[in-house]
């Protein structure tokens, strides 16, 4: 607790004199301290990528999962506290099932985003609850509506995106995303770029080892959310590592040229 928030950060119901809700700010800190996660909306779908930190050598591989299927055509990726992310995935699946049972057709991505955003906001209004310590990205695809991508924050605020990044390396990842032209790229191309960005923003000196998680919902997956196949995963990882080596070689070449000029 900081002196700035003292007396105003004990409940999500309390506003500071500056109009801030410190519990929401603290929830965002949990997001900013989490491993990097990104999502990109392309021509034919949405891709999800995350840097899943391995905290112990005793961990079994591929047991850390941050991307979930919510409905057949919708996926969700969270960044922040793991139990909170799992809870929101469960709530999203419940909302999607209730909508399908009531109306007889699948829920839209925008409607699900509204439902989860309202649920997240609800928990900022009561003293017996706390905000979710995570952000969620909701993406989906169908031939009629095309690709859609939204991100909801702990406050319940949400926006539509072409690409977004979350986590401790959000700023450099965002800078890399801004160099892309996702509206002109397929998911097959974007899954490679997503892997490259995760590897490029990972700091080998400061960060622990990680597993790369890749998922998509697109025309190539027949409009179904799924984690990419081992072949696609290997192809994307190889592409990312090759790009890293090329950038490293270019950097070494530039250093040599500078030394020769001196």
JSON list of C-alpha atoms in Angstrom, two decimals, residues 21-192:
[
{"chain": "A", "resi": 21, "resn": "UNK", "atom": "CA", "xyz": [-10.18, 3.41, -7.92]},
{"chain": "A", "resi": 22, "resn": "UNK", "atom": "CA", "xyz": [-6.94, 1.98, -6.58]},
{"chain": "A", "resi": 23, "resn": "UNK", "atom": "CA", "xyz": [-8.17, -1.62, -6.45]},
{"chain": "A", "resi": 24, "resn": "UNK", "atom": "CA", "xyz": [-8.52, -1.52, -10.26]},
{"chain": "A", "resi": 25, "resn": "UNK", "atom": "CA", "xyz": [-5.04, -0.01, -10.59]},
{"chain": "A", "resi": 26, "resn": "UNK", "atom": "CA", "xyz": [-3.64, -2.81, -8.44]},
{"chain": "A", "resi": 27, "resn": "UNK", "atom": "CA", "xyz": [-5.43, -5.39, -10.59]},
{"chain": "A", "resi": 28, "resn": "UNK", "atom": "CA", "xyz": [-3.74, -3.89, -13.66]},
{"chain": "A", "resi": 29, "resn": "UNK", "atom": "CA", "xyz": [-0.38, -4.30, -11.89]},
{"chain": "A", "resi": 30, "resn": "UNK", "atom": "CA", "xyz": [-1.06, -8.04, -11.76]},
{"chain": "A", "resi": 31, "resn": "UNK", "atom": "CA", "xyz": [-1.55, -7.93, -15.53]},
{"chain": "A", "resi": 32, "resn": "UNK", "atom": "CA", "xyz": [1.57, -5.83, -16.15]},
{"chain": "A", "resi": 33, "resn": "UNK", "atom": "CA", "xyz": [3.69, -8.27, -14.10]},
{"chain": "A", "resi": 34, "resn": "UNK", "atom": "CA", "xyz": [2.48, -11.30, -16.02]},
{"chain": "A", "resi": 35, "resn": "UNK", "atom": "CA", "xyz": [4.14, -12.95, -19.01]},
{"chain": "A", "resi": 36, "resn": "UNK", "atom": "CA", "xyz": [3.49, -11.43, -22.41]},
{"chain": "A", "resi": 37, "resn": "UNK", "atom": "CA", "xyz": [0.42, -12.36, -24.43]},
{"chain": "A", "resi": 38, "resn": "UNK", "atom": "CA", "xyz": [-0.72, -11.05, -27.82]},
{"chain": "A", "resi": 39, "resn": "UNK", "atom": "CA", "xyz": [-3.59, -11.49, -30.25]},
{"chain": "A", "resi": 40, "resn": "UNK", "atom": "CA", "xyz": [-3.88, -10.42, -33.89]},
{"chain": "A", "resi": 41, "resn": "UNK", "atom": "CA", "xyz": [-6.91, -10.18, -36.14]},
{"chain": "A", "resi": 42, "resn": "UNK", "atom": "CA", "xyz": [-6.21, -11.03, -39.78]},
{"chain": "A", "resi": 43, "resn": "UNK", "atom": "CA", "xyz": [-8.13, -11.42, -43.01]},
{"chain": "A", "resi": 44, "resn": "UNK", "atom": "CA", "xyz": [-9.43, -14.89, -42.23]},
{"chain": "A", "resi": 45, "resn": "UNK", "atom": "CA", "xyz": [-9.42, -15.14, -38.45]},
{"chain": "A", "resi": 46, "resn": "UNK", "atom": "CA", "xyz": [-7.66, -14.41, -35.16]},
{"chain": "A", "resi": 47, "resn": "UNK", "atom": "CA", "xyz": [-4.38, -15.78, -33.76]},
{"chain": "A", "resi": 48, "resn": "UNK", "atom": "CA", "xyz": [-3.37, -15.97, -30.10]},
{"chain": "A", "resi": 49, "resn": "UNK", "atom": "CA", "xyz": [0.16, -16.28, -28.72]},
{"chain": "A", "resi": 50, "resn": "UNK", "atom": "CA", "xyz": [1.53, -16.27, -25.20]},
{"chain": "A", "resi": 51, "resn": "UNK", "atom": "CA", "xyz": [4.83, -16.59, -23.39]},
{"chain": "A", "resi": 52, "resn": "UNK", "atom": "CA", "xyz": [4.14, -19.22, -20.71]},
{"chain": "A", "resi": 53, "resn": "UNK", "atom": "CA", "xyz": [6.91, -18.91, -18.14]},
{"chain": "A", "resi": 54, "resn": "UNK", "atom": "CA", "xyz": [8.33, -22.14, -16.73]},
{"chain": "A", "resi": 55, "resn": "UNK", "atom": "CA", "xyz": [8.77, -21.45, -13.01]},
{"chain": "A", "resi": 56, "resn": "UNK", "atom": "CA", "xyz": [10.25, -24.80, -12.10]},
{"chain": "A", "resi": 57, "resn": "UNK", "atom": "CA", "xyz": [12.29, -27.48, -13.84]},
{"chain": "A", "resi": 58, "resn": "UNK", "atom": "CA", "xyz": [9.86, -30.00, -12.36]},
{"chain": "A", "resi": 59, "resn": "UNK", "atom": "CA", "xyz": [6.90, -28.65, -14.32]},
{"chain": "A", "resi": 60, "resn": "UNK", "atom": "CA", "xyz": [5.44, -30.99, -16.91]},
{"chain": "A", "resi": 61, "resn": "UNK", "atom": "CA", "xyz": [5.59, -29.47, -20.37]},
{"chain": "A", "resi": 62, "resn": "UNK", "atom": "CA", "xyz": [2.44, -28.10, -22.02]},
{"chain": "A", "resi": 63, "resn": "UNK", "atom": "CA", "xyz": [0.43, -28.09, -18.78]},
{"chain": "A", "resi": 64, "resn": "UNK", "atom": "CA", "xyz": [0.36, -24.28, -18.60]},
{"chain": "A", "resi": 65, "resn": "UNK", "atom": "CA", "xyz": [-2.48, -23.02, -20.76]},
{"chain": "A", "resi": 66, "resn": "UNK", "atom": "CA", "xyz": [-3.68, -19.44, -21.16]},
{"chain": "A", "resi": 67, "resn": "UNK", "atom": "CA", "xyz": [-5.81, -19.76, -24.30]},
{"chain": "A", "resi": 68, "resn": "UNK", "atom": "CA", "xyz": [-9.21, -21.43, -24.04]},
{"chain": "A", "resi": 69, "resn": "UNK", "atom": "CA", "xyz": [-12.08, -22.30, -26.32]},
{"chain": "A", "resi": 70, "resn": "UNK", "atom": "CA", "xyz": [-15.26, -20.53, -25.18]},
{"chain": "A", "resi": 71, "resn": "UNK", "atom": "CA", "xyz": [-17.53, -21.68, -28.01]},
{"chain": "A", "resi": 72, "resn": "UNK", "atom": "CA", "xyz": [-16.75, -23.52, -31.21]},
{"chain": "A", "resi": 73, "resn": "UNK", "atom": "CA", "xyz": [-16.01, -20.26, -33.03]},
{"chain": "A", "resi": 74, "resn": "UNK", "atom": "CA", "xyz": [-14.63, -18.18, -30.13]},
{"chain": "A", "resi": 75, "resn": "UNK", "atom": "CA", "xyz": [-11.35, -18.29, -28.22]},
{"chain": "A", "resi": 76, "resn": "UNK", "atom": "CA", "xyz": [-10.12, -16.40, -25.16]},
{"chain": "A", "resi": 77, "resn": "UNK", "atom": "CA", "xyz": [-6.62, -15.52, -23.99]},
{"chain": "A", "resi": 78, "resn": "UNK", "atom": "CA", "xyz": [-5.94, -14.12, -20.53]},
{"chain": "A", "resi": 79, "resn": "UNK", "atom": "CA", "xyz": [-3.01, -12.28, -18.98]},
{"chain": "A", "resi": 80, "resn": "UNK", "atom": "CA", "xyz": [-2.64, -11.92, -15.21]},
{"chain": "A", "resi": 81, "resn": "UNK", "atom": "CA", "xyz": [-3.65, -14.16, -12.32]},
{"chain": "A", "resi": 82, "resn": "UNK", "atom": "CA", "xyz": [-4.18, -17.69, -13.49]},
{"chain": "A", "resi": 83, "resn": "UNK", "atom": "CA", "xyz": [-7.20, -18.58, -11.26]},
{"chain": "A", "resi": 84, "resn": "UNK", "atom": "CA", "xyz": [-8.94, -15.39, -12.35]},
{"chain": "A", "resi": 85, "resn": "UNK", "atom": "CA", "xyz": [-8.37, -16.23, -16.01]},
{"chain": "A", "resi": 86, "resn": "UNK", "atom": "CA", "xyz": [-9.79, -19.73, -15.53]},
{"chain": "A", "resi": 87, "resn": "UNK", "atom": "CA", "xyz": [-12.80, -18.28, -13.71]},
{"chain": "A", "resi": 88, "resn": "UNK", "atom": "CA", "xyz": [-13.52, -15.88, -16.58]},
{"chain": "A", "resi": 89, "resn": "UNK", "atom": "CA", "xyz": [-13.19, -18.70, -19.11]},
{"chain": "A", "resi": 90, "resn": "UNK", "atom": "CA", "xyz": [-15.77, -20.68, -17.14]},
{"chain": "A", "resi": 91, "resn": "UNK", "atom": "CA", "xyz": [-18.10, -17.67, -17.02]},
{"chain": "A", "resi": 92, "resn": "UNK", "atom": "CA", "xyz": [-17.65, -17.12, -20.75]},
{"chain": "A", "resi": 93, "resn": "UNK", "atom": "CA", "xyz": [-18.54, -20.74, -21.53]},
{"chain": "A", "resi": 94, "resn": "UNK", "atom": "CA", "xyz": [-21.60, -20.48, -19.31]},
{"chain": "A", "resi": 95, "resn": "UNK", "atom": "CA", "xyz": [-22.76, -17.32, -21.10]},
{"chain": "A", "resi": 96, "resn": "UNK", "atom": "CA", "xyz": [-22.21, -18.90, -24.51]},
{"chain": "A", "resi": 97, "resn": "UNK", "atom": "CA", "xyz": [-24.15, -22.04, -23.55]},
{"chain": "A", "resi": 98, "resn": "UNK", "atom": "CA", "xyz": [-27.08, -20.08, -22.09]},
{"chain": "A", "resi": 99, "resn": "UNK", "atom": "CA", "xyz": [-27.27, -17.90, -25.21]},
{"chain": "A", "resi": 100, "resn": "UNK", "atom": "CA", "xyz": [-27.28, -20.93, -27.53]},
{"chain": "A", "resi": 101, "resn": "UNK", "atom": "CA", "xyz": [-29.97, -22.70, -25.46]},
{"chain": "A", "resi": 102, "resn": "UNK", "atom": "CA", "xyz": [-32.16, -19.58, -25.35]},
{"chain": "A", "resi": 103, "resn": "UNK", "atom": "CA", "xyz": [-31.86, -18.32, -28.92]},
{"chain": "A", "resi": 104, "resn": "UNK", "atom": "CA", "xyz": [-30.92, -21.45, -30.84]},
{"chain": "A", "resi": 105, "resn": "UNK", "atom": "CA", "xyz": [-27.77, -20.06, -32.46]},
{"chain": "A", "resi": 106, "resn": "UNK", "atom": "CA", "xyz": [-24.18, -19.29, -31.33]},
{"chain": "A", "resi": 107, "resn": "UNK", "atom": "CA", "xyz": [-23.36, -16.13, -29.43]},
{"chain": "A", "resi": 108, "resn": "UNK", "atom": "CA", "xyz": [-21.49, -13.42, -31.34]},
{"chain": "A", "resi": 109, "resn": "UNK", "atom": "CA", "xyz": [-18.03, -12.29, -30.28]},
{"chain": "A", "resi": 110, "resn": "UNK", "atom": "CA", "xyz": [-19.23, -8.75, -29.55]},
{"chain": "A", "resi": 111, "resn": "UNK", "atom": "CA", "xyz": [-22.13, -10.03, -27.41]},
{"chain": "A", "resi": 112, "resn": "UNK", "atom": "CA", "xyz": [-19.84, -12.30, -25.40]},
{"chain": "A", "resi": 113, "resn": "UNK", "atom": "CA", "xyz": [-17.45, -9.39, -24.93]},
{"chain": "A", "resi": 114, "resn": "UNK", "atom": "CA", "xyz": [-20.33, -7.30, -23.56]},
{"chain": "A", "resi": 115, "resn": "UNK", "atom": "CA", "xyz": [-21.35, -10.10, -21.20]},
{"chain": "A", "resi": 116, "resn": "UNK", "atom": "CA", "xyz": [-17.85, -10.65, -19.79]},
{"chain": "A", "resi": 117, "resn": "UNK", "atom": "CA", "xyz": [-17.15, -6.91, -19.59]},
{"chain": "A", "resi": 118, "resn": "UNK", "atom": "CA", "xyz": [-20.34, -6.39, -17.58]},
{"chain": "A", "resi": 119, "resn": "UNK", "atom": "CA", "xyz": [-19.42, -9.30, -15.29]},
{"chain": "A", "resi": 120, "resn": "UNK", "atom": "CA", "xyz": [-15.93, -7.90, -14.69]},
{"chain": "A", "resi": 121, "resn": "UNK", "atom": "CA", "xyz": [-17.38, -4.45, -14.01]},
{"chain": "A", "resi": 122, "resn": "UNK", "atom": "CA", "xyz": [-19.93, -5.91, -11.58]},
{"chain": "A", "resi": 123, "resn": "UNK", "atom": "CA", "xyz": [-17.12, -7.08, -9.30]},
{"chain": "A", "resi": 124, "resn": "UNK", "atom": "CA", "xyz": [-15.81, -3.50, -9.00]},
{"chain": "A", "resi": 125, "resn": "UNK", "atom": "CA", "xyz": [-19.08, -2.31, -7.45]},
{"chain": "A", "resi": 126, "resn": "UNK", "atom": "CA", "xyz": [-19.31, -4.42, -4.29]},
{"chain": "A", "resi": 127, "resn": "UNK", "atom": "CA", "xyz": [-17.32, -4.31, -1.08]},
{"chain": "A", "resi": 128, "resn": "UNK", "atom": "CA", "xyz": [-17.36, -8.08, -0.67]},
{"chain": "A", "resi": 129, "resn": "UNK", "atom": "CA", "xyz": [-15.66, -8.65, -4.02]},
{"chain": "A", "resi": 130, "resn": "UNK", "atom": "CA", "xyz": [-12.47, -7.61, -5.76]},
{"chain": "A", "resi": 131, "resn": "UNK", "atom": "CA", "xyz": [-11.69, -6.86, -9.41]},
{"chain": "A", "resi": 132, "resn": "UNK", "atom": "CA", "xyz": [-10.34, -9.65, -11.55]},
{"chain": "A", "resi": 133, "resn": "UNK", "atom": "CA", "xyz": [-6.55, -9.55, -11.65]},
{"chain": "A", "resi": 134, "resn": "UNK", "atom": "CA", "xyz": [-6.38, -10.20, -15.37]},
{"chain": "A", "resi": 135, "resn": "UNK", "atom": "CA", "xyz": [-7.19, -8.85, -18.81]},
{"chain": "A", "resi": 136, "resn": "UNK", "atom": "CA", "xyz": [-8.89, -11.07, -21.38]},
{"chain": "A", "resi": 137, "resn": "UNK", "atom": "CA", "xyz": [-8.78, -11.05, -25.16]},
{"chain": "A", "resi": 138, "resn": "UNK", "atom": "CA", "xyz": [-11.82, -12.50, -26.92]},
{"chain": "A", "resi": 139, "resn": "UNK", "atom": "CA", "xyz": [-11.56, -13.37, -30.59]},
{"chain": "A", "resi": 140, "resn": "UNK", "atom": "CA", "xyz": [-13.65, -15.30, -33.06]},
{"chain": "A", "resi": 141, "resn": "UNK", "atom": "CA", "xyz": [-14.40, -15.96, -36.70]},
{"chain": "A", "resi": 142, "resn": "UNK", "atom": "CA", "xyz": [-17.27, -17.04, -38.89]},
{"chain": "A", "resi": 143, "resn": "UNK", "atom": "CA", "xyz": [-17.81, -16.63, -42.66]},
{"chain": "A", "resi": 144, "resn": "UNK", "atom": "CA", "xyz": [-20.71, -14.21, -42.15]},
{"chain": "A", "resi": 145, "resn": "UNK", "atom": "CA", "xyz": [-19.22, -11.70, -39.67]},
{"chain": "A", "resi": 146, "resn": "UNK", "atom": "CA", "xyz": [-15.57, -12.36, -40.45]},
{"chain": "A", "resi": 147, "resn": "UNK", "atom": "CA", "xyz": [-12.94, -11.96, -37.73]},
{"chain": "A", "resi": 148, "resn": "UNK", "atom": "CA", "xyz": [-13.56, -10.01, -34.51]},
{"chain": "A", "resi": 149, "resn": "UNK", "atom": "CA", "xyz": [-11.21, -9.20, -31.64]},
{"chain": "A", "resi": 150, "resn": "UNK", "atom": "CA", "xyz": [-11.86, -7.46, -28.31]},
{"chain": "A", "resi": 151, "resn": "UNK", "atom": "CA", "xyz": [-9.92, -6.89, -25.09]},
{"chain": "A", "resi": 152, "resn": "UNK", "atom": "CA", "xyz": [-11.55, -6.35, -21.67]},
{"chain": "A", "resi": 153, "resn": "UNK", "atom": "CA", "xyz": [-9.70, -4.89, -18.68]},
{"chain": "A", "resi": 154, "resn": "UNK", "atom": "CA", "xyz": [-10.31, -5.49, -14.92]},
{"chain": "A", "resi": 155, "resn": "UNK", "atom": "CA", "xyz": [-12.52, -2.40, -14.80]},
{"chain": "A", "resi": 156, "resn": "UNK", "atom": "CA", "xyz": [-14.85, -3.97, -17.38]},
{"chain": "A", "resi": 157, "resn": "UNK", "atom": "CA", "xyz": [-13.84, -1.51, -20.10]},
{"chain": "A", "resi": 158, "resn": "UNK", "atom": "CA", "xyz": [-13.34, -3.11, -23.49]},
{"chain": "A", "resi": 159, "resn": "UNK", "atom": "CA", "xyz": [-12.43, -2.11, -27.03]},
{"chain": "A", "resi": 160, "resn": "UNK", "atom": "CA", "xyz": [-12.20, -3.70, -30.44]},
{"chain": "A", "resi": 161, "resn": "UNK", "atom": "CA", "xyz": [-8.70, -4.25, -31.85]},
{"chain": "A", "resi": 162, "resn": "UNK", "atom": "CA", "xyz": [-6.81, -5.35, -34.92]},
{"chain": "A", "resi": 163, "resn": "UNK", "atom": "CA", "xyz": [-3.96, -6.41, -32.63]},
{"chain": "A", "resi": 164, "resn": "UNK", "atom": "CA", "xyz": [-3.23, -6.04, -28.92]},
{"chain": "A", "resi": 165, "resn": "UNK", "atom": "CA", "xyz": [-0.58, -6.96, -26.37]},
{"chain": "A", "resi": 166, "resn": "UNK", "atom": "CA", "xyz": [-0.66, -7.56, -22.61]},
{"chain": "A", "resi": 167, "resn": "UNK", "atom": "CA", "xyz": [1.90, -8.31, -19.92]},
{"chain": "A", "resi": 168, "resn": "UNK", "atom": "CA", "xyz": [5.31, -7.12, -18.78]},
{"chain": "A", "resi": 169, "resn": "UNK", "atom": "CA", "xyz": [6.68, -6.72, -22.31]},
{"chain": "A", "resi": 170, "resn": "UNK", "atom": "CA", "xyz": [3.54, -5.03, -23.62]},
{"chain": "A", "resi": 171, "resn": "UNK", "atom": "CA", "xyz": [5.28, -1.90, -24.90]},
{"chain": "A", "resi": 172, "resn": "UNK", "atom": "CA", "xyz": [7.89, -3.56, -27.15]},
{"chain": "A", "resi": 173, "resn": "UNK", "atom": "CA", "xyz": [5.31, -6.10, -28.32]},
{"chain": "A", "resi": 174, "resn": "UNK", "atom": "CA", "xyz": [2.91, -3.27, -29.16]},
{"chain": "A", "resi": 175, "resn": "UNK", "atom": "CA", "xyz": [5.66, -1.55, -31.13]},
{"chain": "A", "resi": 176, "resn": "UNK", "atom": "CA", "xyz": [6.24, -4.73, -33.16]},
{"chain": "A", "resi": 177, "resn": "UNK", "atom": "CA", "xyz": [2.51, -5.17, -33.76]},
{"chain": "A", "resi": 178, "resn": "UNK", "atom": "CA", "xyz": [2.23, -1.64, -35.11]},
{"chain": "A", "resi": 179, "resn": "UNK", "atom": "CA", "xyz": [4.74, -2.52, -37.84]},
{"chain": "A", "resi": 180, "resn": "UNK", "atom": "CA", "xyz": [2.43, -5.21, -39.21]},
{"chain": "A", "resi": 181, "resn": "UNK", "atom": "CA", "xyz": [-0.50, -4.82, -41.60]},
{"chain": "A", "resi": 182, "resn": "UNK", "atom": "CA", "xyz": [-2.84, -7.46, -40.16]},
{"chain": "A", "resi": 183, "resn": "UNK", "atom": "CA", "xyz": [-5.77, -6.48, -42.40]},
{"chain": "A", "resi": 184, "resn": "UNK", "atom": "CA", "xyz": [-3.68, -7.65, -45.37]},
{"chain": "A", "resi": 185, "resn": "UNK", "atom": "CA", "xyz": [-2.35, -10.88, -43.81]},
{"chain": "A", "resi": 186, "resn": "UNK", "atom": "CA", "xyz": [-3.72, -14.38, -43.37]},
{"chain": "A", "resi": 187, "resn": "UNK", "atom": "CA", "xyz": [-3.62, -16.26, -40.08]},
{"chain": "A", "resi": 188, "resn": "UNK", "atom": "CA", "xyz": [-0.99, -18.59, -41.54]},
{"chain": "A", "resi": 189, "resn": "UNK", "atom": "CA", "xyz": [1.28, -15.56, -41.93]},
{"chain": "A", "resi": 190, "resn": "UNK", "atom": "CA", "xyz": [0.25, -13.96, -38.65]},
{"chain": "A", "resi": 191, "resn": "UNK", "atom": "CA", "xyz": [0.92, -17.05, -36.54]},
{"chain": "A", "resi": 192, "resn": "UNK", "atom": "CA", "xyz": [4.58, -16.82, -37.59]}
]
